[in-house]
mmCIF file of C-alpha atoms and ligand atoms in Angstrom:
data_model
loop_
_atom_site.group_PDB
_atom_site.id
_atom_site.type_symbol
_atom_site.label_atom_id
_atom_site.label_comp_id
_atom_site.label_asym_id
_atom_site.label_seq_id
_atom_site.Cartn_x
_atom_site.Cartn_y
_atom_site.Cartn_z
ATOM 1 C CA ARG E 1 0.105 -0.058 -0.046
ATOM 2 C CA SER E 2 1.397 3.428 -0.949
ATOM 3 C CA ARG E 3 1.981 6.042 1.684
ATOM 4 C CA PRO E 4 -1.051 7.647 3.133
ATOM 5 C CA VAL E 5 -2.241 11.060 1.780
ATOM 6 C CA THR E 6 -2.285 13.956 4.372
ATOM 7 C CA ILE E 7 -5.337 16.026 4.322
ATOM 8 C CA THR E 8 -5.467 19.157 6.518
ATOM 9 C CA ILE E 9 -9.039 20.508 7.462
ATOM 10 C CA THR E 10 -9.363 23.963 8.971
ATOM 11 C CA GLY E 11 -12.371 24.573 11.311
ATOM 12 C CA ALA E 12 -12.561 20.939 11.715
ATOM 13 C CA GLY E 13 -14.315 21.217 14.837
ATOM 14 C CA GLY E 14 -17.255 23.036 13.275
ATOM 15 C CA GLN E 15 -20.392 21.564 11.533
ATOM 16 C CA ILE E 16 -18.984 21.293 7.799
ATOM 17 C CA GLY E 17 -15.968 19.569 9.362
ATOM 18 C CA TYR E 18 -17.705 17.269 11.174
ATOM 19 C CA ALA E 19 -19.702 16.184 7.863
ATOM 20 C CA LEU E 20 -16.427 15.936 6.017
ATOM 21 C CA LEU E 21 -14.102 13.981 8.483
ATOM 22 C CA PHE E 22 -16.110 10.614 8.207
ATOM 23 C CA ARG E 23 -16.479 10.522 4.778
ATOM 24 C CA ILE E 24 -12.847 11.067 4.076
ATOM 25 C CA ALA E 25 -11.819 8.827 6.593
ATOM 26 C CA SER E 26 -14.237 6.132 4.722
ATOM 27 C CA GLY E 27 -12.477 6.601 1.486
ATOM 28 C CA ALA E 28 -14.812 8.958 -0.306
ATOM 29 C CA LEU E 29 -12.265 11.449 -1.462
ATOM 30 C CA LEU E 30 -9.460 8.936 -2.570
ATOM 31 C CA GLY E 31 -11.101 5.956 -2.895
ATOM 32 C CA PRO E 32 -11.007 2.408 -1.188
ATOM 33 C CA ASP E 33 -7.013 2.052 -1.708
ATOM 34 C CA THR E 34 -5.652 5.013 -0.398
ATOM 35 C CA ALA E 35 -5.015 5.564 3.222
ATOM 36 C CA VAL E 36 -5.254 9.119 4.843
ATOM 37 C CA ARG E 37 -3.833 11.010 7.834
ATOM 38 C CA LEU E 38 -6.197 13.731 8.747
ATOM 39 C CA ASN E 39 -4.621 17.142 10.354
ATOM 40 C CA LEU E 40 -7.426 18.798 12.184
ATOM 41 C CA LEU E 41 -6.882 22.550 12.534
ATOM 42 C CA GLU E 42 -9.150 24.603 14.810
ATOM 43 C CA ILE E 43 -8.586 27.973 16.988
ATOM 44 C CA PRO E 44 -8.500 27.512 20.622
ATOM 45 C CA GLN E 45 -12.009 27.665 21.282
ATOM 46 C CA GLY E 46 -12.645 25.264 18.598
ATOM 47 C CA LEU E 47 -10.050 22.574 19.865
ATOM 48 C CA ARG E 48 -12.217 20.320 22.210
ATOM 49 C CA ALA E 49 -15.252 20.033 19.425
ATOM 50 C CA ALA E 50 -12.325 18.914 16.945
ATOM 51 C CA GLU E 51 -10.782 16.602 20.011
ATOM 52 C CA GLY E 52 -14.305 14.973 20.092
ATOM 53 C CA ALA E 53 -14.469 14.470 16.311
ATOM 54 C CA ALA E 54 -11.171 12.741 16.649
ATOM 55 C CA LEU E 55 -12.500 10.345 19.214
ATOM 56 C CA GLU E 56 -15.493 9.345 17.133
ATOM 57 C CA LEU E 57 -12.890 8.678 14.288
ATOM 58 C CA GLN E 58 -11.183 6.279 16.339
ATOM 59 C CA ASP E 59 -14.364 4.633 17.575
ATOM 60 C CA SER E 60 -15.563 4.277 13.786
ATOM 61 C CA ALA E 61 -11.964 2.073 13.132
ATOM 62 C CA PHE E 62 -11.692 2.980 9.598
ATOM 63 C CA PRO E 63 -9.328 0.734 7.858
ATOM 64 C CA LEU E 64 -7.798 3.792 5.827
ATOM 65 C CA LEU E 65 -7.448 6.075 8.420
ATOM 66 C CA ALA E 66 -3.610 5.942 9.208
ATOM 67 C CA HIS E 67 -3.380 9.098 11.864
ATOM 68 C CA VAL E 68 -5.441 12.059 13.029
ATOM 69 C CA GLU E 69 -3.693 15.249 14.303
ATOM 70 C CA VAL E 70 -5.631 17.896 16.156
ATOM 71 C CA THR E 71 -3.821 21.278 16.652
ATOM 72 C CA ALA E 72 -4.232 24.950 16.797
ATOM 73 C CA ASP E 73 -0.676 25.360 15.296
ATOM 74 C CA PRO E 74 -1.083 26.083 11.539
ATOM 75 C CA ALA E 75 2.708 24.998 11.240
ATOM 76 C CA VAL E 76 1.797 21.616 12.874
ATOM 77 C CA ALA E 77 -1.399 21.406 10.551
ATOM 78 C CA PHE E 78 -0.061 21.955 7.362
ATOM 79 C CA GLU E 79 2.925 19.964 7.587
ATOM 80 C CA GLY E 80 3.434 17.594 4.478
ATOM 81 C CA ALA E 81 -0.180 18.308 3.646
ATOM 82 C CA ASN E 82 -1.148 17.003 0.174
ATOM 83 C CA ALA E 83 -4.395 18.489 0.475
ATOM 84 C CA ALA E 84 -5.996 21.473 2.370
ATOM 85 C CA LEU E 85 -9.391 21.946 2.829
ATOM 86 C CA LEU E 86 -9.822 25.686 4.164
ATOM 87 C CA VAL E 87 -13.184 25.288 6.030
ATOM 88 C CA GLY E 88 -12.913 27.540 9.151
ATOM 89 C CA ALA E 89 -13.935 31.382 8.615
ATOM 90 C CA ARG E 90 -14.975 34.178 10.376
ATOM 91 C CA PRO E 91 -18.719 34.436 9.744
ATOM 92 C CA ARG E 92 -20.264 37.614 9.291
ATOM 93 C CA THR E 93 -22.141 38.752 12.357
ATOM 94 C CA ALA E 94 -24.707 41.326 13.052
ATOM 95 C CA GLY E 95 -23.463 45.224 12.366
ATOM 96 C CA MET E 96 -20.373 43.654 10.686
ATOM 97 C CA GLU E 97 -19.299 45.960 7.465
ATOM 98 C CA ARG E 98 -17.838 44.053 4.487
ATOM 99 C CA GLY E 99 -14.530 45.669 5.142
ATOM 100 C CA ASP E 100 -14.526 44.135 8.700
ATOM 101 C CA LEU E 101 -15.328 40.665 7.268
ATOM 102 C CA LEU E 102 -12.658 40.810 4.794
ATOM 103 C CA GLU E 103 -10.174 42.094 7.396
ATOM 104 C CA ALA E 104 -11.061 39.218 10.122
ATOM 105 C CA ASN E 105 -10.735 36.594 7.327
ATOM 106 C CA GLY E 106 -7.573 38.250 6.255
ATOM 107 C CA GLY E 107 -6.203 37.603 9.588
ATOM 108 C CA ILE E 108 -7.056 33.928 9.103
ATOM 109 C CA PHE E 109 -6.169 33.048 5.442
ATOM 110 C CA GLY E 110 -3.107 35.325 5.403
ATOM 111 C CA PRO E 111 -1.230 33.159 8.048
ATOM 112 C CA GLN E 112 -2.658 30.029 6.723
ATOM 113 C CA GLY E 113 -1.309 30.910 3.156
ATOM 114 C CA ARG E 114 2.349 31.465 4.693
ATOM 115 C CA ALA E 115 2.027 28.199 6.609
ATOM 116 C CA ILE E 116 0.823 26.324 3.622
ATOM 117 C CA ASN E 117 4.106 28.003 1.755
ATOM 118 C CA ASP E 118 6.498 26.924 4.493
ATOM 119 C CA HIS E 119 4.994 23.480 5.815
ATOM 120 C CA ALA E 120 2.747 21.864 3.145
ATOM 121 C CA ALA E 121 3.985 18.900 0.712
ATOM 122 C CA ASP E 122 5.056 20.243 -2.888
ATOM 123 C CA ASP E 123 2.073 18.822 -4.441
ATOM 124 C CA VAL E 124 -0.376 20.593 -2.058
ATOM 125 C CA ARG E 125 -3.811 21.465 -3.089
ATOM 126 C CA VAL E 126 -6.005 24.048 -1.804
ATOM 127 C CA VAL E 127 -10.001 24.480 -1.846
ATOM 128 C CA VAL E 128 -11.400 27.269 0.222
ATOM 129 C CA VAL E 129 -14.706 26.716 1.750
ATOM 130 C CA GLY E 130 -15.069 29.423 4.388
ATOM 131 C CA ASN E 131 -16.323 32.567 3.053
ATOM 132 C CA PRO E 132 -16.136 34.961 1.293
ATOM 133 C CA ALA E 133 -14.249 31.990 -0.327
ATOM 134 C CA ASN E 134 -12.870 33.259 -3.704
ATOM 135 C CA THR E 135 -11.185 36.119 -1.907
ATOM 136 C CA ASN E 136 -10.125 34.151 1.201
ATOM 137 C CA ALA E 137 -8.390 31.994 -1.481
ATOM 138 C CA LEU E 138 -6.508 34.874 -3.205
ATOM 139 C CA ILE E 139 -5.542 36.318 0.166
ATOM 140 C CA ALA E 140 -3.991 32.782 1.007
ATOM 141 C CA ALA E 141 -2.100 32.559 -2.412
ATOM 142 C CA SER E 142 -0.678 35.783 -2.115
ATOM 143 C CA HIS E 143 0.795 34.679 1.008
ATOM 144 C CA ALA E 144 2.214 31.596 -0.366
ATOM 145 C CA PRO E 145 4.724 32.611 -3.143
ATOM 146 C CA ASP E 146 6.407 29.320 -3.511
ATOM 147 C CA VAL E 147 3.177 27.553 -4.362
ATOM 148 C CA PRO E 148 1.830 27.969 -7.808
ATOM 149 C CA ASN E 149 -1.208 30.326 -8.083
ATOM 150 C CA GLU E 150 -3.366 27.325 -9.581
ATOM 151 C CA ARG E 151 -3.094 25.370 -6.487
ATOM 152 C CA PHE E 152 -5.338 27.720 -4.914
ATOM 153 C CA THR E 153 -9.060 27.118 -5.677
ATOM 154 C CA ALA E 154 -12.339 28.008 -3.978
ATOM 155 C CA LEU E 155 -15.692 26.089 -3.779
ATOM 156 C CA THR E 156 -18.529 26.436 -6.309
ATOM 157 C CA ARG E 157 -19.039 22.907 -6.730
ATOM 158 C CA LEU E 158 -22.023 23.131 -4.168
ATOM 159 C CA ASP E 159 -23.730 25.888 -6.505
ATOM 160 C CA HIS E 160 -23.168 23.540 -9.418
ATOM 161 C CA ASN E 161 -24.283 20.479 -7.684
ATOM 162 C CA ARG E 162 -27.498 22.954 -6.796
ATOM 163 C CA ALA E 163 -28.101 23.804 -10.343
ATOM 164 C CA LEU E 164 -27.916 19.989 -11.417
ATOM 165 C CA GLY E 165 -30.554 19.329 -8.726
ATOM 166 C CA GLN E 166 -32.779 22.126 -9.912
ATOM 167 C CA LEU E 167 -32.522 21.294 -13.444
ATOM 168 C CA ALA E 168 -32.966 17.294 -12.880
ATOM 169 C CA ALA E 169 -36.328 18.157 -11.188
ATOM 170 C CA ALA E 170 -37.129 20.815 -13.972
ATOM 171 C CA VAL E 171 -37.149 18.291 -16.826
ATOM 172 C CA SER E 172 -37.889 15.246 -14.738
ATOM 173 C CA THR E 173 -34.595 13.227 -15.371
ATOM 174 C CA PRO E 174 -32.111 11.457 -12.824
ATOM 175 C CA VAL E 175 -29.333 14.162 -12.042
ATOM 176 C CA GLY E 176 -26.836 11.788 -13.508
ATOM 177 C CA GLY E 177 -28.112 12.607 -17.059
ATOM 178 C CA ILE E 178 -27.301 16.446 -16.673
ATOM 179 C CA ARG E 179 -24.234 17.744 -18.140
ATOM 180 C CA GLY E 180 -22.442 20.980 -19.458
ATOM 181 C CA VAL E 181 -23.753 23.248 -16.468
ATOM 182 C CA THR E 182 -21.473 26.094 -15.329
ATOM 183 C CA ILE E 183 -21.466 28.252 -12.572
ATOM 184 C CA TRP E 184 -19.650 31.543 -13.450
ATOM 185 C CA GLY E 185 -17.892 34.299 -11.029
ATOM 186 C CA ASN E 186 -18.144 34.606 -7.399
ATOM 187 C CA HIS E 187 -19.612 32.132 -4.669
ATOM 188 C CA SER E 188 -22.039 34.781 -3.944
ATOM 189 C CA ALA E 189 -25.455 36.261 -4.837
ATOM 190 C CA THR E 190 -24.060 37.352 -8.116
ATOM 191 C CA GLN E 191 -23.098 34.132 -9.100
ATOM 192 C CA PHE E 192 -24.228 33.051 -12.632
ATOM 193 C CA PRO E 193 -25.502 29.629 -13.112
ATOM 194 C CA ASP E 194 -25.634 28.841 -16.885
ATOM 195 C CA VAL E 195 -27.615 26.323 -18.583
ATOM 196 C CA ALA E 196 -27.257 27.635 -22.372
ATOM 197 C CA HIS E 197 -25.106 24.432 -23.124
ATOM 198 C CA ALA E 198 -26.721 22.020 -20.607
ATOM 199 C CA THR E 199 -28.156 18.564 -21.884
ATOM 200 C CA ALA E 200 -30.244 16.137 -20.162
ATOM 201 C CA ASP E 201 -29.544 12.883 -21.301
ATOM 202 C CA GLY E 202 -28.217 14.236 -24.428
ATOM 203 C CA ASP E 203 -31.073 16.640 -25.436
ATOM 204 C CA PRO E 204 -30.484 20.642 -25.036
ATOM 205 C CA VAL E 205 -31.583 21.677 -21.733
ATOM 206 C CA PRO E 206 -32.890 25.070 -23.278
ATOM 207 C CA ALA E 207 -35.392 23.286 -25.769
ATOM 208 C CA LEU E 208 -36.400 20.745 -23.274
ATOM 209 C CA LEU E 209 -37.364 23.570 -20.831
ATOM 210 C CA ALA E 210 -39.271 25.519 -23.627
ATOM 211 C CA ALA E 211 -41.232 22.490 -24.637
ATOM 212 C CA ARG E 212 -42.391 21.904 -20.871
ATOM 213 C CA LEU E 213 -42.752 25.927 -20.053
ATOM 214 C CA GLY E 214 -44.446 26.888 -23.378
ATOM 215 C CA GLY E 215 -41.604 28.695 -25.593
ATOM 216 C CA THR E 216 -38.419 30.008 -25.429
ATOM 217 C CA ASP E 217 -39.765 33.388 -23.675
ATOM 218 C CA ALA E 218 -41.294 31.444 -20.802
ATOM 219 C CA ALA E 219 -37.998 29.312 -20.556
ATOM 220 C CA HIS E 220 -36.153 32.328 -20.303
ATOM 221 C CA GLU E 221 -38.081 33.982 -17.815
ATOM 222 C CA TRP E 222 -38.029 30.752 -15.491
ATOM 223 C CA LEU E 223 -34.321 30.557 -16.023
ATOM 224 C CA ALA E 224 -33.827 34.282 -15.064
ATOM 225 C CA ASP E 225 -36.501 34.654 -12.431
ATOM 226 C CA HIS E 226 -36.707 31.385 -10.690
ATOM 227 C CA PHE E 227 -33.802 28.990 -11.389
ATOM 228 C CA ILE E 228 -30.796 31.418 -11.346
ATOM 229 C CA PRO E 229 -32.244 33.171 -7.922
ATOM 230 C CA ARG E 230 -33.126 29.755 -6.401
ATOM 231 C CA VAL E 231 -29.586 28.588 -7.018
ATOM 232 C CA ALA E 232 -27.933 31.639 -6.039
ATOM 233 C CA ARG E 233 -30.232 31.556 -2.961
ATOM 234 C CA ARG E 234 -30.509 27.934 -1.859
ATOM 235 C CA GLY E 235 -28.523 28.523 1.217
ATOM 236 C CA ALA E 236 -30.987 30.845 2.678
ATOM 237 C CA GLU E 237 -33.848 28.286 1.830
ATOM 238 C CA ILE E 238 -32.140 25.720 3.750
ATOM 239 C CA ILE E 239 -31.685 27.480 6.657
ATOM 240 C CA GLU E 240 -35.378 28.397 6.394
ATOM 241 C CA VAL E 241 -36.366 24.825 6.106
ATOM 242 C CA ARG E 242 -34.021 22.626 7.967
ATOM 243 C CA GLY E 243 -33.489 25.294 10.746
ATOM 244 C CA SER E 244 -29.842 25.505 10.297
ATOM 245 C CA SER E 245 -27.334 25.868 7.558
ATOM 246 C CA SER E 246 -26.493 23.347 4.625
ATOM 247 C CA VAL E 247 -23.639 21.186 6.373
ATOM 248 C CA ALA E 248 -23.872 17.697 4.488
ATOM 249 C CA SER E 249 -24.299 19.219 0.788
ATOM 250 C CA ALA E 250 -21.674 21.537 1.431
ATOM 251 C CA ALA E 251 -18.957 18.566 2.837
ATOM 252 C CA SER E 252 -20.240 16.361 -0.132
ATOM 253 C CA ALA E 253 -19.417 19.339 -2.889
ATOM 254 C CA THR E 254 -15.848 19.890 -1.039
ATOM 255 C CA ILE E 255 -15.262 16.271 -1.391
ATOM 256 C CA ASP E 256 -16.387 16.200 -5.153
ATOM 257 C CA HIS E 257 -14.294 19.397 -5.823
ATOM 258 C CA MET E 258 -10.849 17.637 -4.373
ATOM 259 C CA ARG E 259 -11.599 14.297 -5.819
ATOM 260 C CA ASN E 260 -12.274 15.487 -9.139
ATOM 261 C CA TRP E 261 -8.937 17.790 -9.001
ATOM 262 C CA MET E 262 -6.678 14.779 -7.698
ATOM 263 C CA LEU E 263 -8.210 12.026 -9.419
ATOM 264 C CA GLY E 264 -9.564 13.807 -12.701
ATOM 265 C CA THR E 265 -13.340 14.740 -13.817
ATOM 266 C CA GLY E 266 -13.093 11.470 -15.876
ATOM 267 C CA GLU E 267 -16.016 10.744 -18.394
ATOM 268 C CA ARG E 268 -18.522 12.727 -16.359
ATOM 269 C CA GLY E 269 -16.319 15.770 -17.683
ATOM 270 C CA ARG E 270 -17.088 19.076 -17.045
ATOM 271 C CA THR E 271 -17.634 20.738 -13.769
ATOM 272 C CA SER E 272 -17.345 24.250 -12.051
ATOM 273 C CA ALA E 273 -14.727 25.345 -9.800
ATOM 274 C CA ALA E 274 -13.421 28.721 -8.616
ATOM 275 C CA ILE E 275 -9.820 28.826 -10.163
ATOM 276 C CA TRP E 276 -7.062 31.247 -10.782
ATOM 277 C CA SER E 277 -8.200 33.464 -13.548
ATOM 278 C CA ASN E 278 -5.715 33.736 -16.668
ATOM 279 C CA GLY E 279 -8.099 36.146 -18.349
ATOM 280 C CA GLU E 280 -10.146 33.096 -20.197
ATOM 281 C CA TYR E 281 -13.652 34.392 -21.407
ATOM 282 C CA GLY E 282 -12.516 37.712 -20.668
ATOM 283 C CA VAL E 283 -12.884 37.340 -16.916
ATOM 284 C CA ALA E 284 -10.013 39.826 -15.087
ATOM 285 C CA GLU E 285 -6.856 38.050 -14.528
ATOM 286 C CA GLY E 286 -5.793 37.573 -11.212
ATOM 287 C CA VAL E 287 -9.223 36.722 -9.287
ATOM 288 C CA ILE E 288 -10.256 33.219 -8.225
ATOM 289 C CA SER E 289 -13.618 33.030 -10.409
ATOM 290 C CA SER E 290 -15.709 30.028 -11.107
ATOM 291 C CA PHE E 291 -15.241 28.533 -14.682
ATOM 292 C CA PRO E 292 -16.377 25.543 -16.548
ATOM 293 C CA VAL E 293 -13.533 23.268 -15.868
ATOM 294 C CA VAL E 294 -12.196 19.655 -16.279
ATOM 295 C CA ALA E 295 -9.447 18.073 -14.511
ATOM 296 C CA GLU E 296 -6.697 15.757 -15.723
ATOM 297 C CA GLY E 297 -3.302 14.828 -14.342
ATOM 298 C CA GLY E 298 -3.946 16.708 -11.326
ATOM 299 C CA ALA E 299 -4.664 20.314 -12.621
ATOM 300 C CA TRP E 300 -7.695 22.060 -13.555
ATOM 301 C CA SER E 301 -8.302 23.696 -17.097
ATOM 302 C CA VAL E 302 -10.877 26.043 -18.239
ATOM 303 C CA VAL E 303 -13.187 24.611 -21.133
ATOM 304 C CA GLU E 304 -12.700 27.121 -23.782
ATOM 305 C CA GLY E 305 -14.651 27.979 -26.672
ATOM 306 C CA LEU E 306 -18.107 27.841 -25.363
ATOM 307 C CA GLY E 307 -20.381 30.762 -26.815
ATOM 308 C CA VAL E 308 -21.622 33.378 -24.395
ATOM 309 C CA ASP E 309 -24.539 35.518 -25.257
ATOM 310 C CA ALA E 310 -25.417 38.594 -24.226
ATOM 311 C CA PHE E 311 -27.224 37.626 -21.169
ATOM 312 C CA ALA E 312 -24.464 35.469 -19.998
ATOM 313 C CA ARG E 313 -22.059 38.262 -20.419
ATOM 314 C CA GLU E 314 -23.715 40.517 -18.466
ATOM 315 C CA ARG E 315 -24.047 38.244 -15.529
ATOM 316 C CA ILE E 316 -20.481 36.857 -15.779
ATOM 317 C CA ASP E 317 -19.062 40.638 -15.916
ATOM 318 C CA ALA E 318 -21.242 41.733 -12.949
ATOM 319 C CA SER E 319 -20.012 38.683 -10.948
ATOM 320 C CA VAL E 320 -16.297 39.391 -11.896
ATOM 321 C CA ALA E 321 -16.841 42.841 -11.157
ATOM 322 C CA GLU E 322 -17.449 42.116 -7.640
ATOM 323 C CA LEU E 323 -14.614 39.716 -7.338
ATOM 324 C CA VAL E 324 -12.584 42.911 -8.649
ATOM 325 C CA ASP E 325 -14.152 45.037 -5.956
ATOM 326 C CA GLU E 326 -13.343 42.501 -3.222
ATOM 327 C CA ARG E 327 -9.713 42.077 -4.307
ATOM 328 C CA GLU E 328 -9.434 46.143 -4.358
ATOM 329 C CA ALA E 329 -10.719 45.840 -0.835
ATOM 330 C CA VAL E 330 -8.427 43.389 0.399
ATOM 331 C CA ARG E 331 -5.545 45.100 -1.438
ATOM 332 C CA ALA E 332 -6.488 48.476 0.325
ATOM 333 C CA LEU E 333 -6.337 46.731 3.861
ATOM 334 C CA GLY E 334 -3.330 45.324 2.976
ATOM 335 C CA LEU E 335 -3.975 41.823 2.834
ATOM 336 C CA ILE E 336 -2.625 40.987 -0.660
HETATM 337 P P1 NDP N 1 -19.491 25.863 9.351
HETATM 338 O O1 NDP N 1 -18.659 24.392 9.376
HETATM 339 O O2 NDP N 1 -21.100 25.589 9.351
HETATM 340 O O3 NDP N 1 -18.891 26.734 7.989
HETATM 341 C C1 NDP N 1 -17.727 26.809 7.924
HETATM 342 C C2 NDP N 1 -17.576 27.991 6.846
HETATM 343 O O4 NDP N 1 -17.983 27.594 5.534
HETATM 344 C C3 NDP N 1 -18.207 29.277 6.958
HETATM 345 O O5 NDP N 1 -17.399 30.254 6.733
HETATM 346 C C4 NDP N 1 -19.419 29.328 5.809
HETATM 347 O O6 NDP N 1 -19.735 30.360 5.534
HETATM 348 C C5 NDP N 1 -18.804 28.553 4.823
HETATM 349 N N1 NDP N 1 -19.715 27.642 4.043
HETATM 350 C C6 NDP N 1 -19.398 27.236 2.593
HETATM 351 N N2 NDP N 1 -20.412 27.028 2.184
HETATM 352 C C7 NDP N 1 -21.304 26.718 3.113
HETATM 353 C C8 NDP N 1 -22.735 26.413 3.042
HETATM 354 N N3 NDP N 1 -23.491 25.815 1.613
HETATM 355 N N4 NDP N 1 -23.380 26.043 3.889
HETATM 356 C C9 NDP N 1 -22.671 26.685 5.042
HETATM 357 N N5 NDP N 1 -21.771 27.421 5.037
HETATM 358 C C10 NDP N 1 -21.144 27.052 4.271
HETATM 359 O O7 NDP N 1 -19.172 26.497 10.195
HETATM 360 P P2 NDP N 1 -19.193 26.402 11.980
HETATM 361 O O8 NDP N 1 -19.455 27.615 12.794
HETATM 362 O O9 NDP N 1 -19.977 25.217 12.598
HETATM 363 O O10 NDP N 1 -17.457 25.944 12.339
HETATM 364 C C11 NDP N 1 -16.800 26.922 11.881
HETATM 365 C C12 NDP N 1 -15.497 26.428 12.666
HETATM 366 O O11 NDP N 1 -14.309 26.854 12.441
HETATM 367 C C13 NDP N 1 -15.493 26.689 13.962
HETATM 368 O O12 NDP N 1 -15.010 25.455 14.880
HETATM 369 C C14 NDP N 1 -14.471 27.605 14.227
HETATM 370 O O13 NDP N 1 -13.992 27.547 15.555
HETATM 371 C C15 NDP N 1 -13.570 27.250 13.201
HETATM 372 N N6 NDP N 1 -12.295 28.091 12.753
HETATM 373 C C16 NDP N 1 -11.241 27.651 12.495
HETATM 374 C C17 NDP N 1 -10.107 28.510 12.017
HETATM 375 C C18 NDP N 1 -8.944 27.820 11.930
HETATM 376 O O14 NDP N 1 -8.746 26.603 11.829
HETATM 377 N N7 NDP N 1 -7.813 28.751 11.978
HETATM 378 C C19 NDP N 1 -10.596 30.232 11.787
HETATM 379 C C20 NDP N 1 -12.031 30.447 12.146
HETATM 380 C C21 NDP N 1 -12.967 29.634 12.649
HETATM 381 P P3 NDP N 1 -20.863 31.597 6.014
HETATM 382 O O15 NDP N 1 -20.293 32.014 7.381
HETATM 383 O O16 NDP N 1 -20.964 32.345 5.069
HETATM 384 O O17 NDP N 1 -22.144 30.751 6.190
#
């Protein structure tokens, strides 16, 4: 058996952490033949919760789980990390301005980027879940000059999966038959879930929607007024219905993102991930934006050549403008 893969999870004592740990330890991330070491990072007040989760991991007797480390020291947590799932973040509290939120998170993701730079394995891959995820990833990347920017990503897979779920229901197809959906831009209310190139069991989704809803105008209206806002605001809907935030689906999407990145997207093909922009599709360079992507050989690449109509252009530009604003704000605060 090969050497265990080291996976660092920050905020591991929190809710998403609790939903992630057991699935990773059971092999959901890297498959049934790869052992894992889990390094759980917490702030001091979260340590007991992480220690408790570690006890339960022990009690689960996962054959693939080689070791669990619980620590409040980023240098220890990121030592030899092959994958880093940055979940812990400073939540927005009542009365907090956006600048305060960015600054509080700069205090978390700057030092974590530095610790990744100094201690992680050469092949480290980072996904940021904690919000504002795209800009937190940018902050971490800017503190890790020795790690290629492409290794810092942010999660939009939950948005992607939400879009798949909504479309599957709308065209009455099992979700596995839906392909070619894209989330563009920021993981925020401005994100653009794009179905222009989506198919359901090989049939174009826009035509299927038009047939079901009574024409292309009706389909367009449904997309603009129902589908897009529902995907973007699904987190709030879950809180309202469940009484607490989406945790299991966020953890599941995080695993999907890392598994695809490390093992490849394979025959299911395209998905969405927020990755370093090199200016593809006119997206500003040097922001971490969601794109249509595939992964092969351990690297994401943007799927190029998709048509972008005026409606899509406007939405993509608006979300990217928000990313640029966030970048300017953290730059002004000296965080990047
Ligand atoms: P959760 O585990 O529920 O969420 C963690 C982060 O994920 C939040 O920033 C949250 O953003 C974000 N997130 C992204 N997508 C989703 C989604 N779909 N649904 C819900 N959240 C989403 O938070 P907890 O408060 O339970 O746990 C956070 C833990 O992190 C705590 O134990 C805390 O001690 C720890 N922490 C650790 C740090 C570290 O390791 N250095 C630093 C800071 C905190 P949003 O706030 O927008 O919902």
